[in-house]
Short mmCIF file of C-alpha atoms in Angstrom, two decimals:
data_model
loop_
_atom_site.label_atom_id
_atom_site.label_comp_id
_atom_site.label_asym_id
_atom_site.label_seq_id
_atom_site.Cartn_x
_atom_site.Cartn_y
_atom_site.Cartn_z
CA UNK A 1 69.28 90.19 31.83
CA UNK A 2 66.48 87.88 30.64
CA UNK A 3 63.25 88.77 28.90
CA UNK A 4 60.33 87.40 30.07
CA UNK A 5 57.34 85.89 28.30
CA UNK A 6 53.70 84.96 29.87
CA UNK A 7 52.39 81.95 27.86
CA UNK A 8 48.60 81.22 29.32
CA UNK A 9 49.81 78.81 32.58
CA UNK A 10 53.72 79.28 32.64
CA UNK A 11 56.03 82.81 32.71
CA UNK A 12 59.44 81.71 30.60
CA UNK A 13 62.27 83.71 30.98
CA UNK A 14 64.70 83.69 27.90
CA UNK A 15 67.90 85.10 26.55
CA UNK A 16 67.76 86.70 23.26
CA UNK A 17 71.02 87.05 21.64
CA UNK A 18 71.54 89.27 18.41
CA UNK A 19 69.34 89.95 15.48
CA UNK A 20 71.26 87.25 13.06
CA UNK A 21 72.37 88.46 9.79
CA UNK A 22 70.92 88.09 6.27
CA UNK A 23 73.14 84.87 6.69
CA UNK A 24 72.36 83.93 9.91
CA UNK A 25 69.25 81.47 11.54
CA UNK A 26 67.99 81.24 14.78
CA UNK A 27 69.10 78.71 16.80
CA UNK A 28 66.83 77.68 20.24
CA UNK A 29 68.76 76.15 22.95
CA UNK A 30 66.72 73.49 25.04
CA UNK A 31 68.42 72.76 28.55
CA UNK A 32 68.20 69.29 30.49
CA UNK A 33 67.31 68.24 34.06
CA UNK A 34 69.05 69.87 36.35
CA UNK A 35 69.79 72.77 33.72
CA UNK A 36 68.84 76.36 32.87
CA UNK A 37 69.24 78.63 29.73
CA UNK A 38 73.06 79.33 31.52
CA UNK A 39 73.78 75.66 30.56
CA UNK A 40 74.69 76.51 26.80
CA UNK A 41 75.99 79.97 27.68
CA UNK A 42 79.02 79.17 25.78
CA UNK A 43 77.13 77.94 22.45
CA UNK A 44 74.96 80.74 23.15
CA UNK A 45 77.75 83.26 22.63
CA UNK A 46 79.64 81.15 19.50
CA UNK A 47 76.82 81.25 17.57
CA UNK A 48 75.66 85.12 18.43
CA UNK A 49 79.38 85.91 17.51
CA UNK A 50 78.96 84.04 14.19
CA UNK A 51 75.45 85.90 13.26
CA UNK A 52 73.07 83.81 14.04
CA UNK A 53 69.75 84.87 16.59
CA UNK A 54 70.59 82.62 19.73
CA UNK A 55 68.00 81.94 22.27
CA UNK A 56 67.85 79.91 25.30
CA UNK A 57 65.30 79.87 27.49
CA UNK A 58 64.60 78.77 31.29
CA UNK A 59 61.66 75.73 30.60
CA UNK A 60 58.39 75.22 33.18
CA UNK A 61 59.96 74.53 36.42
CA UNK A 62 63.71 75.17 36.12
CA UNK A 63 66.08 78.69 36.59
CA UNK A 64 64.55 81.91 36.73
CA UNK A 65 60.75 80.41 34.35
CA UNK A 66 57.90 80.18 36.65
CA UNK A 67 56.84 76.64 38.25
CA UNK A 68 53.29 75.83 37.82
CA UNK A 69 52.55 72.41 39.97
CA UNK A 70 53.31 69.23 37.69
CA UNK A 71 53.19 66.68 36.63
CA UNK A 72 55.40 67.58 33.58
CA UNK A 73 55.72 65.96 30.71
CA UNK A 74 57.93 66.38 27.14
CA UNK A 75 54.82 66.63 25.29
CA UNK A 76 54.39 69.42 27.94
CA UNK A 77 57.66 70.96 27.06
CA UNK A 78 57.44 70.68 23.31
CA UNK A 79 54.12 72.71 23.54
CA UNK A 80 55.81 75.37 25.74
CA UNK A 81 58.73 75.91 23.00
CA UNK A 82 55.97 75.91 19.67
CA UNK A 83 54.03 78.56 22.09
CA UNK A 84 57.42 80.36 22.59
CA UNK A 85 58.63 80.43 18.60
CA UNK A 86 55.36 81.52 18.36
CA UNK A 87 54.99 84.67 20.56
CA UNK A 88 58.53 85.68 19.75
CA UNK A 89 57.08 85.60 16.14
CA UNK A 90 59.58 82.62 14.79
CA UNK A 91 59.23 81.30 12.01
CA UNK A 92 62.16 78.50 11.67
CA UNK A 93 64.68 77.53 13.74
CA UNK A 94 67.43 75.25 14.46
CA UNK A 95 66.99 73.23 17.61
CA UNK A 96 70.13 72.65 20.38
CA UNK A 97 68.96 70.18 22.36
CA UNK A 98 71.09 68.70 25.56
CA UNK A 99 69.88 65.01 27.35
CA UNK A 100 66.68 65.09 27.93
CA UNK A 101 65.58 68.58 25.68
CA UNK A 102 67.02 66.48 22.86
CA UNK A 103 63.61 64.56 23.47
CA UNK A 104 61.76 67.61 23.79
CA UNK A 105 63.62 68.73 20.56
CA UNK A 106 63.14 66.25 18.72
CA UNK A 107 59.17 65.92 20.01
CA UNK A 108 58.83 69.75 18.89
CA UNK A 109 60.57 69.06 15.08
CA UNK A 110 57.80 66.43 14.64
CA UNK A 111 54.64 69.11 15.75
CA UNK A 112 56.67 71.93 13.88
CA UNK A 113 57.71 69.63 10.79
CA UNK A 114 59.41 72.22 8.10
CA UNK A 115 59.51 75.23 10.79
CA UNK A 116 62.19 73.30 11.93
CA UNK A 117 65.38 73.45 10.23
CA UNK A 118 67.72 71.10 12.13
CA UNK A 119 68.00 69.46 15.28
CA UNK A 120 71.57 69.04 17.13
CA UNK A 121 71.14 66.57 19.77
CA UNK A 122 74.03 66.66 22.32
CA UNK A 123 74.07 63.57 24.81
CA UNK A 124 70.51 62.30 23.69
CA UNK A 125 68.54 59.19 23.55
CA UNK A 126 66.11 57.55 21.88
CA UNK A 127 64.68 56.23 25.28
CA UNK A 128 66.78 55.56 28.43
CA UNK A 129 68.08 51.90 29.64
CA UNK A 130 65.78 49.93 31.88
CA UNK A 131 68.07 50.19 34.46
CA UNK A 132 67.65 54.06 34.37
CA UNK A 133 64.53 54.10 35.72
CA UNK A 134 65.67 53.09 39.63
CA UNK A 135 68.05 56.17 39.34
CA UNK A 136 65.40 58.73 38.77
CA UNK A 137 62.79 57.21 41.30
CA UNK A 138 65.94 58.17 43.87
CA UNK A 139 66.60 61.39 42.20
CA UNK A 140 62.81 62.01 42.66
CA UNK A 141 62.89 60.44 46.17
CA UNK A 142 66.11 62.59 47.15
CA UNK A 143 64.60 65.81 45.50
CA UNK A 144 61.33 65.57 47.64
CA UNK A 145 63.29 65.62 51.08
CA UNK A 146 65.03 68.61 50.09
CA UNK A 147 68.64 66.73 49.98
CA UNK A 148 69.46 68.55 46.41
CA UNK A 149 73.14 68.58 47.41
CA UNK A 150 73.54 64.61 47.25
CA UNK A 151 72.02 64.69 43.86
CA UNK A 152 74.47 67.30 42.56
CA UNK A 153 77.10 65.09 44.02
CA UNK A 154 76.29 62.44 42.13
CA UNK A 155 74.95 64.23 38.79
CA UNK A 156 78.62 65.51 38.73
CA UNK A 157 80.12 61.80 38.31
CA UNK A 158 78.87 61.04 35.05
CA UNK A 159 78.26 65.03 34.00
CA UNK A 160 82.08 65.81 34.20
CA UNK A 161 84.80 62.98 33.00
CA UNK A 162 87.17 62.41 36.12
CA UNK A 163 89.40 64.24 34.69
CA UNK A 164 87.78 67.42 34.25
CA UNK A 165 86.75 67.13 38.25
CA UNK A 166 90.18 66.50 39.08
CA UNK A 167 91.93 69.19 36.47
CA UNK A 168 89.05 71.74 36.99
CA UNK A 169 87.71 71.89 40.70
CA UNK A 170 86.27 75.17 39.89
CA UNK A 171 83.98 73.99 37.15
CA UNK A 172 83.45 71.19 39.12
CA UNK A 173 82.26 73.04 41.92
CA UNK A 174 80.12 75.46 39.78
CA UNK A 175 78.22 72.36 38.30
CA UNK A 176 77.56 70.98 41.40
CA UNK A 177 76.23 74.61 42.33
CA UNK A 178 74.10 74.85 39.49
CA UNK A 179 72.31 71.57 40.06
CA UNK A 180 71.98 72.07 43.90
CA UNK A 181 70.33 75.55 43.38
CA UNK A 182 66.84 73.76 41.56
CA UNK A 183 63.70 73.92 43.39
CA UNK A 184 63.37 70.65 45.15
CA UNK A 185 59.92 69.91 44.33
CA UNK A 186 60.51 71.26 40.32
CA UNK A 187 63.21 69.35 39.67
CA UNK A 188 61.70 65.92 41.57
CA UNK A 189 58.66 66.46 39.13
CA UNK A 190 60.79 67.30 36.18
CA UNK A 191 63.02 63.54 37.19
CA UNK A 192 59.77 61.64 37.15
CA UNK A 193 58.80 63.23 33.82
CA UNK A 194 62.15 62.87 32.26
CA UNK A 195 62.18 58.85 33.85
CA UNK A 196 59.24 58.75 31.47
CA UNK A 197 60.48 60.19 28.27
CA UNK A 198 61.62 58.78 24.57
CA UNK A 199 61.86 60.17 21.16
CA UNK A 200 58.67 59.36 19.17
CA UNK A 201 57.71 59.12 14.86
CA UNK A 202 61.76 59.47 14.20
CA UNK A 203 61.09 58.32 10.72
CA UNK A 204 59.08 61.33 10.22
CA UNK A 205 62.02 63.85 10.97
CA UNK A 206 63.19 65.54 7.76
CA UNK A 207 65.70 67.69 8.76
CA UNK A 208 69.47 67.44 9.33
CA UNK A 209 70.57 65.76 12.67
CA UNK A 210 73.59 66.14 14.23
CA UNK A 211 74.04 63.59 17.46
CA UNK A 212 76.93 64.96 19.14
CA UNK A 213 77.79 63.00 22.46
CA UNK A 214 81.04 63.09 24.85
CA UNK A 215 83.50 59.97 24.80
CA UNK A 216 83.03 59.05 28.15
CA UNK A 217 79.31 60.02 28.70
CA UNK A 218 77.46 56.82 30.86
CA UNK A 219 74.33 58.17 30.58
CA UNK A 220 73.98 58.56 26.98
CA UNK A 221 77.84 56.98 25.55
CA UNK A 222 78.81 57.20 21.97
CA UNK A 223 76.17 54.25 20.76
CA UNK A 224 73.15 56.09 21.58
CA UNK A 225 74.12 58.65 19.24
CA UNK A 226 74.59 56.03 16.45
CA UNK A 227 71.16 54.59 17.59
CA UNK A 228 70.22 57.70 16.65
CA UNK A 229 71.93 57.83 13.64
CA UNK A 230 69.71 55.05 12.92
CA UNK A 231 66.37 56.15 13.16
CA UNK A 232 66.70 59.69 11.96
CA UNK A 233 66.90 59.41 8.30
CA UNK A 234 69.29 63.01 7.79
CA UNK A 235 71.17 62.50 10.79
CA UNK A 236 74.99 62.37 11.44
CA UNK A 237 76.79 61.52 14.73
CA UNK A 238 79.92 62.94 16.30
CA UNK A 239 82.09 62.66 19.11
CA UNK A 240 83.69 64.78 21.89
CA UNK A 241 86.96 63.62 22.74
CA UNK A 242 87.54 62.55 26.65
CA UNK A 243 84.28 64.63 27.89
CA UNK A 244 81.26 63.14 29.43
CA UNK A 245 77.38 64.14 29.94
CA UNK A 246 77.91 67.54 30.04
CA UNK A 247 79.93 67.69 27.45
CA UNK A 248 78.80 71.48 26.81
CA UNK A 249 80.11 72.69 29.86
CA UNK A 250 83.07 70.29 30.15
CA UNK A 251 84.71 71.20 26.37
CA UNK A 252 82.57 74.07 25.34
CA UNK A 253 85.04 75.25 22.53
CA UNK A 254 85.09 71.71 20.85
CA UNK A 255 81.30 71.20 20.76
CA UNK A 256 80.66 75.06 19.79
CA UNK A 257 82.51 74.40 16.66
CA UNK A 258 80.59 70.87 15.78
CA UNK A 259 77.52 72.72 16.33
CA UNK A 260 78.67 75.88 13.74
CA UNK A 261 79.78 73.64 11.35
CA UNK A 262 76.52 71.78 11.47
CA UNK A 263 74.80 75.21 11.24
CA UNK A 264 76.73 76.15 7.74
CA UNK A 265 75.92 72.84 6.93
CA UNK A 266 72.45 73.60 6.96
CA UNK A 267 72.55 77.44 5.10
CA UNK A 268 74.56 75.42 2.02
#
């Protein structure tokens, strides 16, 4: 069951998972549009089971957080998580951040600067393609008449390879659940804030960077993450054979272990 914070304007509800060992970090899982703090649920475990403090959290206006009106914003976001580590009394963390909370990641590494030990950025971007923007303006335009079910439709096409929607019907199904279920209004104001987002100061990240993307992701493919590569001075990309988007969801096992690897990579 999730704990629940009240940070001035916004309730977050979180999962806390494990104490870490003398070993172990804490790792902070930042979810996407669309997403919750269910969205890494298998990282969430792999890392508990491996020692490390997990902790994911519902952000402003998704899951089970509270939805103060927008507009959002990633600034906004990346104030809620420093007022999070904060009143959960954390000092450092690793940050897990998928699509667009690998913006608000990375935006939170360069207001927490050392606090934050490393940033693994699965199916991020510096900023999205021009021709982007047209797709969120319908997401928000399709969100506002309540029609969340045609979204989910389509978020499924590039979140899940063909394959997995074909070999997998039941994950398939479950994603499309999972995005349906958002508050219309939330996630239309969280589309026009993510349309709006980029990674900013990039040369000013210190820490290790892992960009881990799937193979076939068309929102963000495998030359994003070497864009990335680029700009981050410590960072490192990697790939996830024949998954797209959601790559998280789609071959949890094979990202889990990039991600645990990256973490030991860090402790050494």
């Amino acid at each position: 069951m999730g704990e629940r914070i009240e940070l001035e304007d916004v309730r977050l509800v979180y999962e806390d998972r494990g104490e870490g060992s003398a070993e172990g970090s804490t790792v902070v899982f930042l979810h996407g549009l669309g997403g919750s703090s269910y969205s890494g649920w298998g990282q969430l475990a792999a890392c508990e089971e491996r020692g490390h403090r997990a902790l994911a959290y519902d952000q402003r206006g998704a899951g089970r957080s509270s939805r103060p009106p927008g507009p959002y914003s990633i600034e906004l976001w990346a104030e809620d998580l420093e007022r999070l580590l904060d009143g959960l009394e954390v000092e450092h963390a690793t940050l897990v951040g998928h699509s667009v909370g690998c913006m608000i990641g990375e935006h939170a590494a360069v207001r927490l600067g050392e606090r934050v030990q490393g940033l693994a950025l699965i199916g991020g971007a510096l900023r999205w393609r021009p021709e982007a923007g047209p797709v969120f303006e319908e997401r928000v335009r399709l969100a506002r008449a309540g029609r969340m079910d045609e979204i989910a439709q389509a978020v499924a096409q590039t979140g899940l390879s063909e394959r997995c929607r074909q070999q997998n019907p039941a994950l398939h199904g479950l994603f499309c659940e999972l995005i349906a279920s958002n508050d219309p209004h939330a996630y239309a104001d969280w589309s026009a804030a993510t349309a709006a987002g980029e990674m900013v100061e990039t040369e000013s990240i210190a820490c290790p960077t892992l960009a881990l993307c799937g193979e076939l992701d068309p929102v963000t493919p495998p030359a994003f993450a070497e864009a990335i590569v680029a700009a981050i001075p410590s960072a490192r990309a990697a790939v996830i054979e024949g998954a797209a988007h959601w790559c998280q969801l789609e071959a949890p096992a094979a990202v889990s272990a990039h991600l645990l690897d990256f973490l030991d990579e860090i402790a050494t």
